[in-house]
PDB file of C-alpha atoms in Angstrom:
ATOM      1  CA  UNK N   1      82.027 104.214 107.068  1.00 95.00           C
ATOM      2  CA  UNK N   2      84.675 102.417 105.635  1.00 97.00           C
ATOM      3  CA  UNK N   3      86.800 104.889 105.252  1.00 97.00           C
ATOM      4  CA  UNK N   4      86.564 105.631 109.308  1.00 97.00           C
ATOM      5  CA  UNK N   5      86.938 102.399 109.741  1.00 97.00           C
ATOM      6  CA  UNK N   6      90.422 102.662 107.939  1.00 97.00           C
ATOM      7  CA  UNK N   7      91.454 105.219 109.541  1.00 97.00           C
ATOM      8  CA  UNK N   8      92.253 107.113 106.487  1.00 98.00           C
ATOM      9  CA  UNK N   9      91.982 110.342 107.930  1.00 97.00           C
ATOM     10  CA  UNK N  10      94.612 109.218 110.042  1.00 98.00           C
ATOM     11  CA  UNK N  11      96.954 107.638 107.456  1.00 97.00           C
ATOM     12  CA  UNK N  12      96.239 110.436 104.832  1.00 97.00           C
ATOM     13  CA  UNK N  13      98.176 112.664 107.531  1.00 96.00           C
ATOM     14  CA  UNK N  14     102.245 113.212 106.997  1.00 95.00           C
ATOM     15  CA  UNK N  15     104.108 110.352 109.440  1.00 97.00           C
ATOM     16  CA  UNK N  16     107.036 112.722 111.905  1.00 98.00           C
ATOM     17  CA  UNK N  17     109.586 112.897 109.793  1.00 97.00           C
ATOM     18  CA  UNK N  18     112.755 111.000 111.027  1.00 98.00           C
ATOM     19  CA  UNK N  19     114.487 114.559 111.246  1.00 98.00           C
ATOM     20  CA  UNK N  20     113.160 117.852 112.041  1.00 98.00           C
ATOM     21  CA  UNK N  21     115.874 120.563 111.442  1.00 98.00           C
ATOM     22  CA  UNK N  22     114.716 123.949 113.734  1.00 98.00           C
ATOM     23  CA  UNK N  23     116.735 127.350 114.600  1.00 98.00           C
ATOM     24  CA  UNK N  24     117.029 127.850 117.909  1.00 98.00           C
ATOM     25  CA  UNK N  25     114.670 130.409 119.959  1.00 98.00           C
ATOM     26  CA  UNK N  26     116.509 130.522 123.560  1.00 98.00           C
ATOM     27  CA  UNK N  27     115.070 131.792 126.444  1.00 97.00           C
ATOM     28  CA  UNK N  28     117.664 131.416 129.596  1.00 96.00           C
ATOM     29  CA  UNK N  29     115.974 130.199 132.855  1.00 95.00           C
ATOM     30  CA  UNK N  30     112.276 130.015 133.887  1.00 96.00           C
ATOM     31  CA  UNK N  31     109.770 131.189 131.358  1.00 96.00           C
ATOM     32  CA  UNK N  32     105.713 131.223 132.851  1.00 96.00           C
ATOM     33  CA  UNK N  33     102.996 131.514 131.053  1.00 96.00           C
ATOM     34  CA  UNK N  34     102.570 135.212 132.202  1.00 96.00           C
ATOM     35  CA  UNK N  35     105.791 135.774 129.745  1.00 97.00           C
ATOM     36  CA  UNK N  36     104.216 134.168 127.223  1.00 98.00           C
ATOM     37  CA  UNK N  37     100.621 135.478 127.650  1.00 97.00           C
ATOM     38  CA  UNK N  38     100.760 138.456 130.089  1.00 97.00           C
ATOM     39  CA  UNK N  39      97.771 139.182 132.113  1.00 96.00           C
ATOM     40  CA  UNK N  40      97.658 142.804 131.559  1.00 96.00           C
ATOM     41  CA  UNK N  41      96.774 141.712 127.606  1.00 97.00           C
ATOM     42  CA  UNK N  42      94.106 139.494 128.542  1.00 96.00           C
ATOM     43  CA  UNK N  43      91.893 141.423 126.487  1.00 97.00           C
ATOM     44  CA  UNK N  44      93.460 140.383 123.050  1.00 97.00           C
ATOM     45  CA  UNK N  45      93.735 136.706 123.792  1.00 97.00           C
ATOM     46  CA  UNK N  46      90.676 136.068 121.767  1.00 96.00           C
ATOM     47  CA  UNK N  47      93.248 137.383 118.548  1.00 98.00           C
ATOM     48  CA  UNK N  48      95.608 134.947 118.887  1.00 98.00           C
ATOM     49  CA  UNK N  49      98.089 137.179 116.131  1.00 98.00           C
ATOM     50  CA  UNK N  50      97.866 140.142 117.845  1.00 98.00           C
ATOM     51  CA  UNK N  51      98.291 138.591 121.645  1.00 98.00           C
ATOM     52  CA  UNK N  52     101.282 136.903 120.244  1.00 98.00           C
ATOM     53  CA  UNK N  53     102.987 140.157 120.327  1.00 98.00           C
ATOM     54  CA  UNK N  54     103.264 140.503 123.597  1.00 98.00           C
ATOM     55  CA  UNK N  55     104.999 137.110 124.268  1.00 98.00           C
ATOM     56  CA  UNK N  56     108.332 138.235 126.210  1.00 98.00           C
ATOM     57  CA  UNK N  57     107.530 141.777 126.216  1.00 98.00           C
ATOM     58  CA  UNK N  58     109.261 142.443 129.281  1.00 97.00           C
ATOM     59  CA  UNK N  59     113.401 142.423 128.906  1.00 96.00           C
ATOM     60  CA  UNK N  60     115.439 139.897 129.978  1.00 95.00           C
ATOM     61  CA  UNK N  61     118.712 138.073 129.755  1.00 93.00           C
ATOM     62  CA  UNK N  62     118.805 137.466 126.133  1.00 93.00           C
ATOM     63  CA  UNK N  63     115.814 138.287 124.979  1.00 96.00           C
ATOM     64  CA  UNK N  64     115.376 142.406 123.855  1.00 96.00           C
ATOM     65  CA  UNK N  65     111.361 142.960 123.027  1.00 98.00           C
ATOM     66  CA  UNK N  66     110.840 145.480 120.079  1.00 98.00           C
ATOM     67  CA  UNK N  67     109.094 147.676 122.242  1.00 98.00           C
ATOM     68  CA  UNK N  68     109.801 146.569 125.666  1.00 97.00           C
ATOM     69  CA  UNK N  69     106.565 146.611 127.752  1.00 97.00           C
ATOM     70  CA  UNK N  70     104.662 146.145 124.672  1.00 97.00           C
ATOM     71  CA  UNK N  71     106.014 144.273 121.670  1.00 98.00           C
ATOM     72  CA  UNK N  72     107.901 141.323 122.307  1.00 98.00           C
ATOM     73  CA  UNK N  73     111.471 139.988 120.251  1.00 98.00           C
ATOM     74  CA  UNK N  74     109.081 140.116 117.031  1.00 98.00           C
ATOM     75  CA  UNK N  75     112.076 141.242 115.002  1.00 98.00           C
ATOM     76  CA  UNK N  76     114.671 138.813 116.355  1.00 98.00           C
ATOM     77  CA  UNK N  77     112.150 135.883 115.617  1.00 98.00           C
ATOM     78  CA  UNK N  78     111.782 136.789 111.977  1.00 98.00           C
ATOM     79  CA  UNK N  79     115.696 136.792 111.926  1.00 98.00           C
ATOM     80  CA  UNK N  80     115.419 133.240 112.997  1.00 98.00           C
ATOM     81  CA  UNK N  81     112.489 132.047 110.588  1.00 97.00           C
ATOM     82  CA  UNK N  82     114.806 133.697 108.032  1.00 97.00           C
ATOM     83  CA  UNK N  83     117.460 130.751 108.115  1.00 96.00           C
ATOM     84  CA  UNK N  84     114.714 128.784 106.496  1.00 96.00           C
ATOM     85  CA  UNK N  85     113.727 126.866 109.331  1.00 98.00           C
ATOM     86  CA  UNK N  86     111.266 126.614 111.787  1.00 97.00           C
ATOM     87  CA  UNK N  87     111.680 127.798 114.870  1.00 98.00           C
ATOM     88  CA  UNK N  88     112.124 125.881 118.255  1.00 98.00           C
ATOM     89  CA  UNK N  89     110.925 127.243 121.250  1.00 98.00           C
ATOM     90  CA  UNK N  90     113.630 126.329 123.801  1.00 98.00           C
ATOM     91  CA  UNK N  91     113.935 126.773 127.647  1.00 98.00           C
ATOM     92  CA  UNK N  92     115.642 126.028 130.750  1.00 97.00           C
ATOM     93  CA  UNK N  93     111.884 125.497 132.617  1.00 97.00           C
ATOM     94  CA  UNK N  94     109.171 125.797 130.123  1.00 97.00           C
ATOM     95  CA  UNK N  95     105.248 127.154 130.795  1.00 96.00           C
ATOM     96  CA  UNK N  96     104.954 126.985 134.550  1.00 96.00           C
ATOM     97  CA  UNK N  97     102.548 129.423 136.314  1.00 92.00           C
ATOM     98  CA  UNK N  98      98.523 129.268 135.201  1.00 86.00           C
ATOM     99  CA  UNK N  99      97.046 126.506 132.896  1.00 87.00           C
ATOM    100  CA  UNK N 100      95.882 129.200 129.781  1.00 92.00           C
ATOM    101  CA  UNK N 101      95.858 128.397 126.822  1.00 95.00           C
ATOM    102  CA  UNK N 102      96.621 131.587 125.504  1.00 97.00           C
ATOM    103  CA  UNK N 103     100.572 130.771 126.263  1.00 97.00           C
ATOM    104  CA  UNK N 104     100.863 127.493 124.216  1.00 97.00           C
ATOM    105  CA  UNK N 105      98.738 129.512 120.890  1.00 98.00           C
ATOM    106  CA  UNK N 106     101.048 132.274 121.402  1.00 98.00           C
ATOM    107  CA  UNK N 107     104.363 130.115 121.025  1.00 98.00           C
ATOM    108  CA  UNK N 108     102.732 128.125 118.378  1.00 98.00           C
ATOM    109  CA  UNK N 109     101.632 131.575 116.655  1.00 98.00           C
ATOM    110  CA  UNK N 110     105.844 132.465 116.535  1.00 98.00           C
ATOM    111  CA  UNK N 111     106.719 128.441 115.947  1.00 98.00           C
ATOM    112  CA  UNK N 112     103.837 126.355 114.232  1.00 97.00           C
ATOM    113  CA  UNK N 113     102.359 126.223 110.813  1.00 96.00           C
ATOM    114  CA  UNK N 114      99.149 127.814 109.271  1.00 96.00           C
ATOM    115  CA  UNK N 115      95.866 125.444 109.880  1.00 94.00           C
ATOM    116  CA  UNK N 116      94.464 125.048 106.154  1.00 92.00           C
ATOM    117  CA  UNK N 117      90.776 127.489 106.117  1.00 95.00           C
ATOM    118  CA  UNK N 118      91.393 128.289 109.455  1.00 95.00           C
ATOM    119  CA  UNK N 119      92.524 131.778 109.951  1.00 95.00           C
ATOM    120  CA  UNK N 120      94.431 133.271 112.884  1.00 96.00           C
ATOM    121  CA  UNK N 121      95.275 130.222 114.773  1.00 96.00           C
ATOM    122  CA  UNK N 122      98.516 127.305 113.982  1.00 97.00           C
ATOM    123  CA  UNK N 123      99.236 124.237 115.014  1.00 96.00           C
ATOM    124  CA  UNK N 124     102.396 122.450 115.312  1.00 96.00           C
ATOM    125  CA  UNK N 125     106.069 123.467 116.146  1.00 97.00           C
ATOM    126  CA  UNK N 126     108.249 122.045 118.657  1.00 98.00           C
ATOM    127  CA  UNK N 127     109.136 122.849 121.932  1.00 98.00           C
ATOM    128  CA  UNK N 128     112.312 121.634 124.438  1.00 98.00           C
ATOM    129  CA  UNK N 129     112.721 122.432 127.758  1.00 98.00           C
ATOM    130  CA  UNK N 130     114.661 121.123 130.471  1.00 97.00           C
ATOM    131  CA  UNK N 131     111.927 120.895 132.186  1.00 98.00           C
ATOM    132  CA  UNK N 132     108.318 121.613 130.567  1.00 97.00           C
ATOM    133  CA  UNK N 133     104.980 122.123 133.094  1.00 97.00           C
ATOM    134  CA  UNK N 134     102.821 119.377 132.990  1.00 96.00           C
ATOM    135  CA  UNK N 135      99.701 121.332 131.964  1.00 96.00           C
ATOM    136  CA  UNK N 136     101.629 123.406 129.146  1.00 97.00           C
ATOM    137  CA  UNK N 137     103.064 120.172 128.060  1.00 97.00           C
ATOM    138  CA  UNK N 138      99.465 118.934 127.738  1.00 97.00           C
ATOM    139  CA  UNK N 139      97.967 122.279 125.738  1.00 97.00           C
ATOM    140  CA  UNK N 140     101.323 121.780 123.576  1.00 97.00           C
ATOM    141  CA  UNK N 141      99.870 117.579 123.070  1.00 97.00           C
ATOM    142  CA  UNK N 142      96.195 119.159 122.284  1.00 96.00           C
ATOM    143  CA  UNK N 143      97.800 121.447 119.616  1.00 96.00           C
ATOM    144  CA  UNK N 144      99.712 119.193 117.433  1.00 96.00           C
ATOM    145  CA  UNK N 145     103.033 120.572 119.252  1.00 98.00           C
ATOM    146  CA  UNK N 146     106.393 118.085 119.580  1.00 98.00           C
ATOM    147  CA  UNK N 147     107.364 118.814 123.715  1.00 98.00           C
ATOM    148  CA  UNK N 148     110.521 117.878 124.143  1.00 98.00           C
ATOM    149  CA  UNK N 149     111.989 117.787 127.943  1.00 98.00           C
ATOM    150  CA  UNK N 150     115.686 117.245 127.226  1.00 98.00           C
ATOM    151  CA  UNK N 151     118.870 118.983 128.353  1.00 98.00           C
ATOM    152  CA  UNK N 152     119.590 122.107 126.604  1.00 98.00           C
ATOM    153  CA  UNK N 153     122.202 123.940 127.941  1.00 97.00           C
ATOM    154  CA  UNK N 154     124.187 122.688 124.745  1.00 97.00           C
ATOM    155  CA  UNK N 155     121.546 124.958 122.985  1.00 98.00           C
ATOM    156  CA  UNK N 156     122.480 128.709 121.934  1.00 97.00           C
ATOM    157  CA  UNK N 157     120.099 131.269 120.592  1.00 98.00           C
ATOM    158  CA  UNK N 158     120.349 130.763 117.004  1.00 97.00           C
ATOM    159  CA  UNK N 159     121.625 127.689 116.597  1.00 98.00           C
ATOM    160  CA  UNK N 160     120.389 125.063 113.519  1.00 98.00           C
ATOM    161  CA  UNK N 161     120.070 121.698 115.193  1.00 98.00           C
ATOM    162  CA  UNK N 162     118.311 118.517 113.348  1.00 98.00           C
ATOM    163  CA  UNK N 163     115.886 116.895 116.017  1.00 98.00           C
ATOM    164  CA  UNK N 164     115.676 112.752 115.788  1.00 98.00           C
ATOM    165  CA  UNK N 165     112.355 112.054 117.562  1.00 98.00           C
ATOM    166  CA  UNK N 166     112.658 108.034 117.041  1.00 98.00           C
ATOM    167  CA  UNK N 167     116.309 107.611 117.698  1.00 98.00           C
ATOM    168  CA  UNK N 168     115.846 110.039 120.518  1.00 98.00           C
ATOM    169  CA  UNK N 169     119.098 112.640 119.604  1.00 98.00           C
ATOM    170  CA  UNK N 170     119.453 116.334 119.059  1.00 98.00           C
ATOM    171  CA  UNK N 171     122.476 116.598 116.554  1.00 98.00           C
ATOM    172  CA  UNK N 172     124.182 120.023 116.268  1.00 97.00           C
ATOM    173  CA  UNK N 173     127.284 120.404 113.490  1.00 96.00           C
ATOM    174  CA  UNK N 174     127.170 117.000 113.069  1.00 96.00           C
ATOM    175  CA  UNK N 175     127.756 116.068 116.816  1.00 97.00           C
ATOM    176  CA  UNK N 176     125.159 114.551 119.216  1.00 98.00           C
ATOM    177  CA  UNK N 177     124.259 117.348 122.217  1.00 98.00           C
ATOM    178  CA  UNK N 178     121.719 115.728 123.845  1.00 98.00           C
ATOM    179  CA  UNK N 179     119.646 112.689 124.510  1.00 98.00           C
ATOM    180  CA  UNK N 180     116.156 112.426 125.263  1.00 98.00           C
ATOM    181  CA  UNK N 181     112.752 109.460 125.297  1.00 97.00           C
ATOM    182  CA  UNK N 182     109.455 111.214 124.376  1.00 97.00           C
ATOM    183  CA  UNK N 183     106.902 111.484 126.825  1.00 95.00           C
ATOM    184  CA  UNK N 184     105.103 108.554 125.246  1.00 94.00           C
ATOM    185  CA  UNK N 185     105.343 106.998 121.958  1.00 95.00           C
ATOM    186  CA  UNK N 186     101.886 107.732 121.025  1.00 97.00           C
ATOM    187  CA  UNK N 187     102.993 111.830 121.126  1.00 97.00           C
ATOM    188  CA  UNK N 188     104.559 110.571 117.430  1.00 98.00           C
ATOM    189  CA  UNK N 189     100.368 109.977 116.724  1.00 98.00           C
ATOM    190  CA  UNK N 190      99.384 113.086 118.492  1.00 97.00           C
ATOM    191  CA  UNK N 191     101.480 115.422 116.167  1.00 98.00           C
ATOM    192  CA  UNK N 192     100.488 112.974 113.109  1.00 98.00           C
ATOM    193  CA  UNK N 193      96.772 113.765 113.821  1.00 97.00           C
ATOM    194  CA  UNK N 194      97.532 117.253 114.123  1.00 96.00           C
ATOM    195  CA  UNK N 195      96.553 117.334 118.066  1.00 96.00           C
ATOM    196  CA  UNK N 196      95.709 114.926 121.051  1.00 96.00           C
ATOM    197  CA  UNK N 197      92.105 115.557 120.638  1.00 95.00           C
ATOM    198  CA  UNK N 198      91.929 115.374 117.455  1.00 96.00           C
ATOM    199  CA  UNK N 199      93.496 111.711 117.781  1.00 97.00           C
ATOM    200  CA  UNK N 200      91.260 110.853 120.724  1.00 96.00           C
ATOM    201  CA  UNK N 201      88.049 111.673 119.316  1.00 97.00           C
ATOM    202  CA  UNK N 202      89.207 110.272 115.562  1.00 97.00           C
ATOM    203  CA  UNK N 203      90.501 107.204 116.974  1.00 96.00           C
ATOM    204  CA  UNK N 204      87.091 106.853 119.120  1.00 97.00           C
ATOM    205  CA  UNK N 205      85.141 106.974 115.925  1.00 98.00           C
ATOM    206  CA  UNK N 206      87.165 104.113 113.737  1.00 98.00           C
ATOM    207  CA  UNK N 207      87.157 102.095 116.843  1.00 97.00           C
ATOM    208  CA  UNK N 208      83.280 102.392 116.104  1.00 98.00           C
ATOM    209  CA  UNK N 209      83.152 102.403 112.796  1.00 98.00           C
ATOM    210  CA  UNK N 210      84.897  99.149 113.076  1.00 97.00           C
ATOM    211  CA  UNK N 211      82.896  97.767 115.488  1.00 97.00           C
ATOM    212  CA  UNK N 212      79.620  98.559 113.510  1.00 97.00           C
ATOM    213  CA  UNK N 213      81.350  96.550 110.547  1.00 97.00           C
ATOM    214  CA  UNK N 214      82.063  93.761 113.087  1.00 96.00           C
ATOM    215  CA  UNK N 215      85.962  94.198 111.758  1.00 97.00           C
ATOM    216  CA  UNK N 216      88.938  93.565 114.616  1.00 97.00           C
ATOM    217  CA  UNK N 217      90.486  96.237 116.546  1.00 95.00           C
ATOM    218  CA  UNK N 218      92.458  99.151 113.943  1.00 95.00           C
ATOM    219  CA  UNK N 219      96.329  98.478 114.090  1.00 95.00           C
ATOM    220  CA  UNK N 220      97.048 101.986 113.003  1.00 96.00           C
ATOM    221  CA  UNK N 221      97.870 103.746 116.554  1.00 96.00           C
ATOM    222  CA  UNK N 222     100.132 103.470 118.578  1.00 94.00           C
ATOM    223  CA  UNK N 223      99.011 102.488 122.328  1.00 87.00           C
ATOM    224  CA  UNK N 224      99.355 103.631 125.229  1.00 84.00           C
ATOM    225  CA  UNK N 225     101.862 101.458 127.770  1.00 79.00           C
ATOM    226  CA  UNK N 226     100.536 100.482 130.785  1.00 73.00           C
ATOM    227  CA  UNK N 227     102.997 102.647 134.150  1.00 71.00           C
ATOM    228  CA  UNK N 228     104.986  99.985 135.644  1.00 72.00           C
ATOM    229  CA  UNK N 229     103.434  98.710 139.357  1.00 74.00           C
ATOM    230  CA  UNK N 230     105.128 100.475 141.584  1.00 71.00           C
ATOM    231  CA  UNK N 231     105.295  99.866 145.238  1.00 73.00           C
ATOM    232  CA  UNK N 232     105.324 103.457 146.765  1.00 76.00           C
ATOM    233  CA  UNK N 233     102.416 104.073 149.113  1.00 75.00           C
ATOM    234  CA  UNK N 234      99.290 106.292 148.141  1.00 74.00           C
ATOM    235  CA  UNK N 235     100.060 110.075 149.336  1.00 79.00           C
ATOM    236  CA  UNK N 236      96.931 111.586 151.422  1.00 76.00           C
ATOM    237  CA  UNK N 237      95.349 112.962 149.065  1.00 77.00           C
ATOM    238  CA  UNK N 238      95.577 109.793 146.708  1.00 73.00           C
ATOM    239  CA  UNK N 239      93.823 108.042 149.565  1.00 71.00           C
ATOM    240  CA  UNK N 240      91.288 110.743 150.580  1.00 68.00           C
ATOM    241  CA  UNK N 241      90.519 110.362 146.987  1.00 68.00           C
ATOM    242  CA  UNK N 242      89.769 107.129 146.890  1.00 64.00           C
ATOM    243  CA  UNK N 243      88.220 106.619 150.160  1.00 59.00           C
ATOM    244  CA  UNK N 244      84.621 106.729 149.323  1.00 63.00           C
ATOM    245  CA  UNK N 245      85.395 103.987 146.285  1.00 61.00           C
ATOM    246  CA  UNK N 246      86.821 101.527 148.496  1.00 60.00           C
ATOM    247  CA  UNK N 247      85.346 102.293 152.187  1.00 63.00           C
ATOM    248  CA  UNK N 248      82.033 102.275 153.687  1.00 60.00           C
ATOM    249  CA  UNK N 249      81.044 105.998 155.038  1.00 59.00           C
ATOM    250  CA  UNK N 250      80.236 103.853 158.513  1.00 58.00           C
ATOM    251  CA  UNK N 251      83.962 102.385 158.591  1.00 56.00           C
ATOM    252  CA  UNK N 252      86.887 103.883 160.752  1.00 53.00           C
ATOM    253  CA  UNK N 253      88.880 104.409 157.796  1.00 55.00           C
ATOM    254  CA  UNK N 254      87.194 106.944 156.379  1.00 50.00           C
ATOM    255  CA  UNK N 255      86.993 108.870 159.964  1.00 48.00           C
ATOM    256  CA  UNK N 256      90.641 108.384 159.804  1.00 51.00           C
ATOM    257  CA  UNK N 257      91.268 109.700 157.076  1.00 48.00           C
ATOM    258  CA  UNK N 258      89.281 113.070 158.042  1.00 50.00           C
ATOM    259  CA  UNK N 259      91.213 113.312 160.652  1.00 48.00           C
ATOM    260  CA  UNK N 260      94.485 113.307 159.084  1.00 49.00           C
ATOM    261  CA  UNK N 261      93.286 115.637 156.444  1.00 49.00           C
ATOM    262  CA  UNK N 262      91.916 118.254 158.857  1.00 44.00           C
TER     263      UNK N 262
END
């Protein structure tokens, strides 16, 4: 109990380092998650390995699969892991297109590291995108991932940049390329915990363990800021949603709300 209420399984964890140095996986333009986990090999997206190999089967600008059709750039990521880094996934527009899954554990498959006594599956890696989908950037938060939107057209395939996550640089040949501010400073405990869940549900149970030992709140997380009030008006469907919280089913405003929906 007291070790929950520690939060040792937190602490015990390796801190983000101050720099991460990656090799540069490119992919010009827009890449969707039916690039990165086509439909046609739904089927082997239970074996996250082997549905990796389709990731970017299809040619493109840049990118040359092994087998096009079939086998993705399987050979020209092992190039790229053979620099002695890991690799970055890197994209103009990152993981738009359906919510699965299946897209973020194939990039992490080609980008992340090896889950101790947990075969076929990673966790980890890091991924920058110019832009990056809001529901890929949150399977990327649930599986320990680093998303990164920043600018990359400084970027080239192949390319050995060192990430700063706190100072908020990418430095290439000793030269500053871009400039970015994390999502939220609590993705630096996300990757630390090894996944948003796993921080959500671990931080849940020290908050309880140190409530049963009638200790204070734990000062080892980082929280959440609170958005900044804004003044903008509530779009329809903001207020539709809300309309049965805050009106009476009897009052006009629901009825005029109905009406403006229909």
């Amino acid at each position: 109990m007291q070790s929950w209420a520690d939060a040792e399984w937190f602490a015990s964890r390796a801190k983000v380092p101050e720099k991460i140095t990656v090799t540069v996986f490119k992919v010009d333009g827009e890449t969707n998650t039916d690039d990165l986990s086509p439909a046609p090999d739904a089927w082997s997206r239970p074996d996250i390995p082997l549905h990796a190999l389709a990731m970017l089967k299809n040619p493109r600008d840049g990118i040359t699969p092994d087998k096009p059709g079939e086998v993705g750039p399987i050979k020209l990521l092992e190039e790229l892991k053979a620099k002695g880094h890991p690799v970055a996934y890197v994209g103009d527009v990152v993981g738009t297109g359906s919510s699965r899954k299946s897209a973020t554990n194939s990039v992490i498959w080609h980008t992340g590291e090896d889950i101790p006594f947990v075969p076929n599956k990673r966790f980890g890696g890091v991924c920058l995108g110019g832009k990056i989908a809001p529901i890929f950037f949150n399977t990327q938060e649930d599986s320990g991932a680093l998303p990164i939107e920043v600018d990359v057209s400084a970027l080239k395939m192949g390319d050995v940049v060192n990430i700063l996550p706190y100072e908020g640089k990418i430095v290439k040949n000793g030269e500053t390329v871009a400039e970015f501010e994390l999502k939220s400073q609590v993705l630096l405990d996300e990757v630390q915990a090894g996944g948003r869940i796993n921080l959500i549900i671990g931080r849940g149970l020290t908050a309880k363990a140190r409530e049963a030992l009638k200790l204070p709140a734990s000062t080892a997380f980082r929280l959440p800021q609170a958005p900044a009030e804004s003044k903008v008006g509530f779009t329809l469907a903001q207020k539709w949603s809300v309309a049965p919280a805050v009106c009476p089913k009897d009052k006009a405003c629901v009825r005029v709300l109905t009406a403006n929906r229909a």
